[in-house]
Amino acid sequence: MSEIRVQYGKLEGVDRCPQCGVANPYLRLLNPANPMVTNRGPTKGTTVNWCFFVCSACDRMVMAESPPYPKSEGCAEIARLYPQAESVDEALPSSAQNYLRQAMETLHAPDASVVMSGSAVDAMLKAKEYESGSLFKRIERAVEDHLLTEDMGRWAHAVRLEGNNVRHADEDRPHMTRQDAEQVLDFARALGDFLFVLTARVESGIEAAKASTEDEAS
């Protein structure tokens, strides 16, 4: 995160607020004194600066860890943020990546976020050649084919209902809440992990193990 730093009393270089996802957030520095803390335990003796910021859009806190710098220089470069900004794994199909990013970016607009999460699920199923029928019917077939577990299928049922509520404006519940959007996004991300990310990591691990064995043999 070397490009992320504190300048002119605010955090620069953060594309989206790690808390609410708003673009180009104004993250105001709250503690210009930049307290330094000497760590204990496994990192005993190391010293870091802690900086605290508040987002002008959601009024929620973001904490930053920085290597020690003189107080006159502020926090300077940032080592990591808490919470960390969410990202989309590149092992996913490109269309699913695009929809998931939009789902994350529109959590402040839950109806839109739910539709984008549903579109991401749709793209993932199509990448696995489940292309015809409703979203839920395709998920059912994936469960029958043992591509997905029965538990994933039961979880997916809620995704279908939420998506239908948004598209058909259910009179009893015409709009989604942020909590609804976060739950549907959680499912979409878990589905991506299950279908693509874990497989990619296993394949990468196998290749690494093979390479290591070949190096030892030579």
mmCIF file of C-alpha atoms in Angstrom:
data_model
loop_
_atom_site.group_PDB
_atom_site.id
_atom_site.type_symbol
_atom_site.label_atom_id
_atom_site.label_comp_id
_atom_site.label_asym_id
_atom_site.label_seq_id
_atom_site.Cartn_x
_atom_site.Cartn_y
_atom_site.Cartn_z
ATOM 1 C CA MET A 1 0.000 0.000 0.000
ATOM 2 C CA SER A 2 2.903 2.374 -0.545
ATOM 3 C CA GLU A 3 0.730 4.643 -2.659
ATOM 4 C CA ILE A 4 -1.656 5.205 0.260
ATOM 5 C CA ARG A 5 -0.526 7.956 2.606
ATOM 6 C CA VAL A 6 -1.713 10.814 4.780
ATOM 7 C CA GLN A 7 -1.596 14.265 3.208
ATOM 8 C CA TYR A 8 -3.216 17.537 4.193
ATOM 9 C CA GLY A 9 -5.115 15.942 7.074
ATOM 10 C CA LYS A 10 -6.763 13.158 5.079
ATOM 11 C CA LEU A 11 -6.047 9.709 3.690
ATOM 12 C CA GLU A 12 -5.000 9.766 0.030
ATOM 13 C CA GLY A 13 -4.893 6.905 -2.462
ATOM 14 C CA VAL A 14 -7.954 4.944 -1.289
ATOM 15 C CA ASP A 15 -10.368 4.330 -4.163
ATOM 16 C CA ARG A 16 -13.299 3.323 -1.959
ATOM 17 C CA CYS A 17 -14.147 3.563 1.713
ATOM 18 C CA PRO A 18 -13.429 0.166 3.332
ATOM 19 C CA GLN A 19 -16.560 0.629 5.449
ATOM 20 C CA CYS A 20 -19.276 1.821 3.047
ATOM 21 C CA GLY A 21 -17.717 1.412 -0.396
ATOM 22 C CA VAL A 22 -18.301 5.009 -1.528
ATOM 23 C CA ALA A 23 -15.973 6.045 -4.367
ATOM 24 C CA ASN A 24 -13.172 8.569 -3.779
ATOM 25 C CA PRO A 25 -13.920 8.856 -0.049
ATOM 26 C CA TYR A 26 -12.955 11.818 2.073
ATOM 27 C CA LEU A 27 -11.273 10.100 5.034
ATOM 28 C CA ARG A 28 -10.434 12.815 7.557
ATOM 29 C CA LEU A 29 -7.552 12.289 9.986
ATOM 30 C CA LEU A 30 -8.786 12.376 13.594
ATOM 31 C CA ASN A 31 -5.522 12.106 15.547
ATOM 32 C CA PRO A 32 -2.842 14.442 14.165
ATOM 33 C CA ALA A 33 -0.542 13.468 17.072
ATOM 34 C CA ASN A 34 -0.155 9.974 15.512
ATOM 35 C CA PRO A 35 0.377 7.846 18.642
ATOM 36 C CA MET A 36 3.220 5.332 18.420
ATOM 37 C CA VAL A 37 2.836 1.934 20.069
ATOM 38 C CA THR A 38 5.585 -0.576 20.841
ATOM 39 C CA ASN A 39 4.264 -4.060 20.095
ATOM 40 C CA ARG A 40 4.504 -7.056 22.392
ATOM 41 C CA GLY A 41 4.222 -10.759 21.742
ATOM 42 C CA PRO A 42 5.659 -12.188 18.495
ATOM 43 C CA THR A 43 6.559 -8.702 17.209
ATOM 44 C CA LYS A 44 7.901 -7.451 20.524
ATOM 45 C CA GLY A 45 10.033 -4.371 20.234
ATOM 46 C CA THR A 46 8.734 -3.158 16.884
ATOM 47 C CA THR A 47 7.058 0.237 16.832
ATOM 48 C CA VAL A 48 4.189 1.415 14.643
ATOM 49 C CA ASN A 49 2.097 4.537 14.256
ATOM 50 C CA TRP A 50 -1.674 4.246 14.492
ATOM 51 C CA CYS A 51 -3.856 6.731 12.634
ATOM 52 C CA PHE A 52 -7.635 7.011 12.757
ATOM 53 C CA PHE A 53 -9.901 8.420 10.080
ATOM 54 C CA VAL A 54 -13.624 9.059 9.662
ATOM 55 C CA CYS A 55 -15.464 8.760 6.344
ATOM 56 C CA SER A 56 -17.530 11.821 5.434
ATOM 57 C CA ALA A 57 -20.107 9.603 3.689
ATOM 58 C CA CYS A 58 -20.856 7.011 6.386
ATOM 59 C CA ASP A 59 -19.264 8.528 9.531
ATOM 60 C CA ARG A 60 -17.585 5.194 10.261
ATOM 61 C CA MET A 61 -13.992 4.733 11.405
ATOM 62 C CA VAL A 62 -11.028 3.440 9.430
ATOM 63 C CA MET A 63 -7.787 2.622 11.242
ATOM 64 C CA ALA A 64 -4.373 2.673 9.576
ATOM 65 C CA GLU A 65 -1.042 1.171 10.589
ATOM 66 C CA SER A 66 2.128 2.950 9.567
ATOM 67 C CA PRO A 67 5.858 2.440 10.140
ATOM 68 C CA PRO A 68 7.234 4.871 12.745
ATOM 69 C CA TYR A 69 7.859 8.393 11.505
ATOM 70 C CA PRO A 70 8.578 11.650 13.347
ATOM 71 C CA LYS A 71 5.352 13.307 14.411
ATOM 72 C CA SER A 72 6.171 16.269 12.179
ATOM 73 C CA GLU A 73 5.855 13.975 9.151
ATOM 74 C CA GLY A 74 2.518 12.451 10.137
ATOM 75 C CA CYS A 75 1.766 8.810 9.371
ATOM 76 C CA ALA A 76 3.499 9.040 5.987
ATOM 77 C CA GLU A 77 3.177 5.744 4.114
ATOM 78 C CA ILE A 78 0.480 3.288 5.214
ATOM 79 C CA ALA A 79 1.288 -0.393 5.788
ATOM 80 C CA ARG A 80 -2.318 -1.620 6.069
ATOM 81 C CA LEU A 81 -5.879 -0.508 6.728
ATOM 82 C CA TYR A 82 -8.498 -1.927 9.109
ATOM 83 C CA PRO A 83 -10.894 -2.995 7.786
ATOM 84 C CA GLN A 84 -9.132 -3.821 4.562
ATOM 85 C CA ALA A 85 -10.817 -2.799 1.328
ATOM 86 C CA GLU A 86 -12.571 -5.740 -0.286
ATOM 87 C CA SER A 87 -11.299 -7.079 -3.588
ATOM 88 C CA VAL A 88 -12.504 -9.517 -6.249
ATOM 89 C CA ASP A 89 -10.441 -12.616 -6.996
ATOM 90 C CA GLU A 90 -9.060 -12.792 -10.524
ATOM 91 C CA ALA A 91 -9.819 -16.528 -10.692
ATOM 92 C CA LEU A 92 -13.471 -15.656 -11.319
ATOM 93 C CA PRO A 93 -14.838 -15.233 -14.865
ATOM 94 C CA SER A 94 -14.313 -11.642 -16.021
ATOM 95 C CA SER A 95 -18.043 -10.905 -16.232
ATOM 96 C CA ALA A 96 -18.599 -12.211 -12.711
ATOM 97 C CA GLN A 97 -15.712 -10.061 -11.484
ATOM 98 C CA ASN A 98 -17.333 -7.001 -13.020
ATOM 99 C CA TYR A 99 -20.741 -7.701 -11.486
ATOM 100 C CA LEU A 100 -19.261 -8.448 -8.055
ATOM 101 C CA ARG A 101 -17.322 -5.187 -8.063
ATOM 102 C CA GLN A 102 -20.534 -3.325 -8.866
ATOM 103 C CA ALA A 103 -22.379 -5.221 -6.128
ATOM 104 C CA MET A 104 -19.709 -4.164 -3.618
ATOM 105 C CA GLU A 105 -19.656 -0.592 -4.877
ATOM 106 C CA THR A 106 -23.441 -0.179 -4.637
ATOM 107 C CA LEU A 107 -24.016 -1.556 -1.140
ATOM 108 C CA HIS A 108 -25.180 1.955 -0.245
ATOM 109 C CA ALA A 109 -27.979 1.340 -2.808
ATOM 110 C CA PRO A 110 -29.133 -2.148 -1.712
ATOM 111 C CA ASP A 111 -31.641 -2.772 -4.525
ATOM 112 C CA ALA A 112 -28.940 -2.226 -7.149
ATOM 113 C CA SER A 113 -26.408 -4.265 -5.205
ATOM 114 C CA VAL A 114 -28.732 -7.276 -4.988
ATOM 115 C CA VAL A 115 -29.354 -7.198 -8.740
ATOM 116 C CA MET A 116 -25.598 -7.062 -9.401
ATOM 117 C CA SER A 117 -24.954 -9.990 -7.025
ATOM 118 C CA GLY A 118 -27.632 -11.983 -8.830
ATOM 119 C CA SER A 119 -25.997 -11.136 -12.150
ATOM 120 C CA ALA A 120 -22.650 -12.368 -10.790
ATOM 121 C CA VAL A 121 -24.234 -15.687 -9.798
ATOM 122 C CA ASP A 122 -25.804 -15.917 -13.252
ATOM 123 C CA ALA A 123 -22.417 -15.329 -14.914
ATOM 124 C CA MET A 124 -20.732 -17.991 -12.768
ATOM 125 C CA LEU A 125 -23.359 -20.605 -13.631
ATOM 126 C CA LYS A 126 -23.105 -19.789 -17.335
ATOM 127 C CA ALA A 127 -19.326 -20.230 -17.119
ATOM 128 C CA LYS A 128 -20.070 -23.765 -15.861
ATOM 129 C CA GLU A 129 -22.477 -24.289 -18.812
ATOM 130 C CA TYR A 130 -25.681 -23.943 -16.805
ATOM 131 C CA GLU A 131 -27.257 -21.494 -19.197
ATOM 132 C CA SER A 132 -30.996 -22.165 -19.553
ATOM 133 C CA GLY A 133 -33.851 -21.759 -17.108
ATOM 134 C CA SER A 134 -34.302 -19.565 -14.063
ATOM 135 C CA LEU A 135 -31.429 -18.915 -11.721
ATOM 136 C CA PHE A 136 -32.842 -21.218 -9.074
ATOM 137 C CA LYS A 137 -33.538 -24.034 -11.575
ATOM 138 C CA ARG A 138 -29.954 -23.893 -12.784
ATOM 139 C CA ILE A 139 -28.684 -24.007 -9.209
ATOM 140 C CA GLU A 140 -30.915 -27.029 -8.577
ATOM 141 C CA ARG A 141 -29.384 -28.804 -11.565
ATOM 142 C CA ALA A 142 -25.897 -27.946 -10.305
ATOM 143 C CA VAL A 143 -26.805 -29.552 -6.958
ATOM 144 C CA GLU A 144 -28.195 -32.637 -8.727
ATOM 145 C CA ASP A 145 -24.957 -32.883 -10.712
ATOM 146 C CA HIS A 146 -22.969 -32.602 -7.443
ATOM 147 C CA LEU A 147 -21.262 -29.444 -8.643
ATOM 148 C CA LEU A 148 -22.772 -27.703 -5.600
ATOM 149 C CA THR A 149 -23.642 -29.120 -2.201
ATOM 150 C CA GLU A 150 -27.203 -29.343 -0.945
ATOM 151 C CA ASP A 151 -26.387 -26.691 1.658
ATOM 152 C CA MET A 152 -25.288 -24.322 -1.106
ATOM 153 C CA GLY A 153 -28.555 -25.038 -2.871
ATOM 154 C CA ARG A 154 -30.595 -24.188 0.223
ATOM 155 C CA TRP A 155 -28.623 -20.984 0.686
ATOM 156 C CA ALA A 156 -29.164 -20.119 -2.978
ATOM 157 C CA HIS A 157 -32.927 -20.274 -2.511
ATOM 158 C CA ALA A 158 -32.762 -17.051 -0.481
ATOM 159 C CA VAL A 159 -30.796 -15.367 -3.269
ATOM 160 C CA ARG A 160 -33.540 -16.166 -5.736
ATOM 161 C CA LEU A 161 -36.265 -14.756 -3.479
ATOM 162 C CA GLU A 162 -34.344 -11.554 -2.796
ATOM 163 C CA GLY A 163 -33.741 -11.025 -6.496
ATOM 164 C CA ASN A 164 -37.386 -11.558 -7.309
ATOM 165 C CA ASN A 165 -38.443 -9.051 -4.670
ATOM 166 C CA VAL A 166 -36.304 -6.371 -6.284
ATOM 167 C CA ARG A 167 -37.383 -7.088 -9.838
ATOM 168 C CA HIS A 168 -41.095 -7.506 -9.167
ATOM 169 C CA ALA A 169 -41.506 -4.958 -6.371
ATOM 170 C CA ASP A 170 -43.063 -7.169 -3.710
ATOM 171 C CA GLU A 171 -45.784 -5.064 -2.073
ATOM 172 C CA ASP A 172 -44.943 -6.283 1.416
ATOM 173 C CA ARG A 173 -41.216 -5.604 1.007
ATOM 174 C CA PRO A 174 -40.553 -3.434 -2.042
ATOM 175 C CA HIS A 175 -36.945 -2.554 -1.227
ATOM 176 C CA MET A 176 -33.894 -4.337 0.108
ATOM 177 C CA THR A 177 -31.962 -3.236 3.177
ATOM 178 C CA ARG A 178 -28.175 -3.017 3.354
ATOM 179 C CA GLN A 179 -28.235 -6.201 5.436
ATOM 180 C CA ASP A 180 -30.161 -7.967 2.658
ATOM 181 C CA ALA A 181 -27.621 -6.788 0.086
ATOM 182 C CA GLU A 182 -24.688 -7.910 2.231
ATOM 183 C CA GLN A 183 -26.217 -11.381 2.673
ATOM 184 C CA VAL A 184 -26.775 -11.834 -1.060
ATOM 185 C CA LEU A 185 -23.267 -10.556 -1.793
ATOM 186 C CA ASP A 186 -21.875 -13.019 0.766
ATOM 187 C CA PHE A 187 -23.574 -15.853 -1.112
ATOM 188 C CA ALA A 188 -22.293 -14.674 -4.493
ATOM 189 C CA ARG A 189 -18.725 -14.417 -3.189
ATOM 190 C CA ALA A 190 -18.955 -17.827 -1.488
ATOM 191 C CA LEU A 191 -20.230 -19.357 -4.722
ATOM 192 C CA GLY A 192 -17.283 -17.856 -6.581
ATOM 193 C CA ASP A 193 -14.868 -19.246 -4.001
ATOM 194 C CA PHE A 194 -16.495 -22.670 -4.199
ATOM 195 C CA LEU A 195 -16.612 -22.917 -7.997
ATOM 196 C CA PHE A 196 -13.470 -21.075 -9.082
ATOM 197 C CA VAL A 197 -11.145 -19.686 -6.419
ATOM 198 C CA LEU A 198 -10.534 -22.879 -4.434
ATOM 199 C CA THR A 199 -10.017 -24.850 -7.635
ATOM 200 C CA ALA A 200 -7.450 -22.317 -8.837
ATOM 201 C CA ARG A 201 -5.622 -22.472 -5.503
ATOM 202 C CA VAL A 202 -5.542 -26.274 -5.551
ATOM 203 C CA GLU A 203 -4.146 -26.276 -9.085
ATOM 204 C CA SER A 204 -1.574 -23.653 -8.122
ATOM 205 C CA GLY A 205 -0.588 -25.690 -5.058
ATOM 206 C CA ILE A 206 -0.156 -28.846 -7.138
ATOM 207 C CA GLU A 207 2.042 -27.015 -9.641
ATOM 208 C CA ALA A 208 4.142 -25.519 -6.843
ATOM 209 C CA ALA A 209 4.600 -28.947 -5.238
ATOM 210 C CA LYS A 210 5.632 -30.462 -8.576
ATOM 211 C CA ALA A 211 8.131 -27.680 -9.189
ATOM 212 C CA SER A 212 9.591 -28.129 -5.718
ATOM 213 C CA THR A 213 9.963 -31.889 -6.227
ATOM 214 C CA GLU A 214 11.656 -31.371 -9.589
ATOM 215 C CA ASP A 215 14.093 -28.860 -8.067
ATOM 216 C CA GLU A 216 15.032 -31.308 -5.316
ATOM 217 C CA ALA A 217 15.505 -34.099 -7.827
ATOM 218 C CA SER A 218 17.833 -31.992 -9.943
#
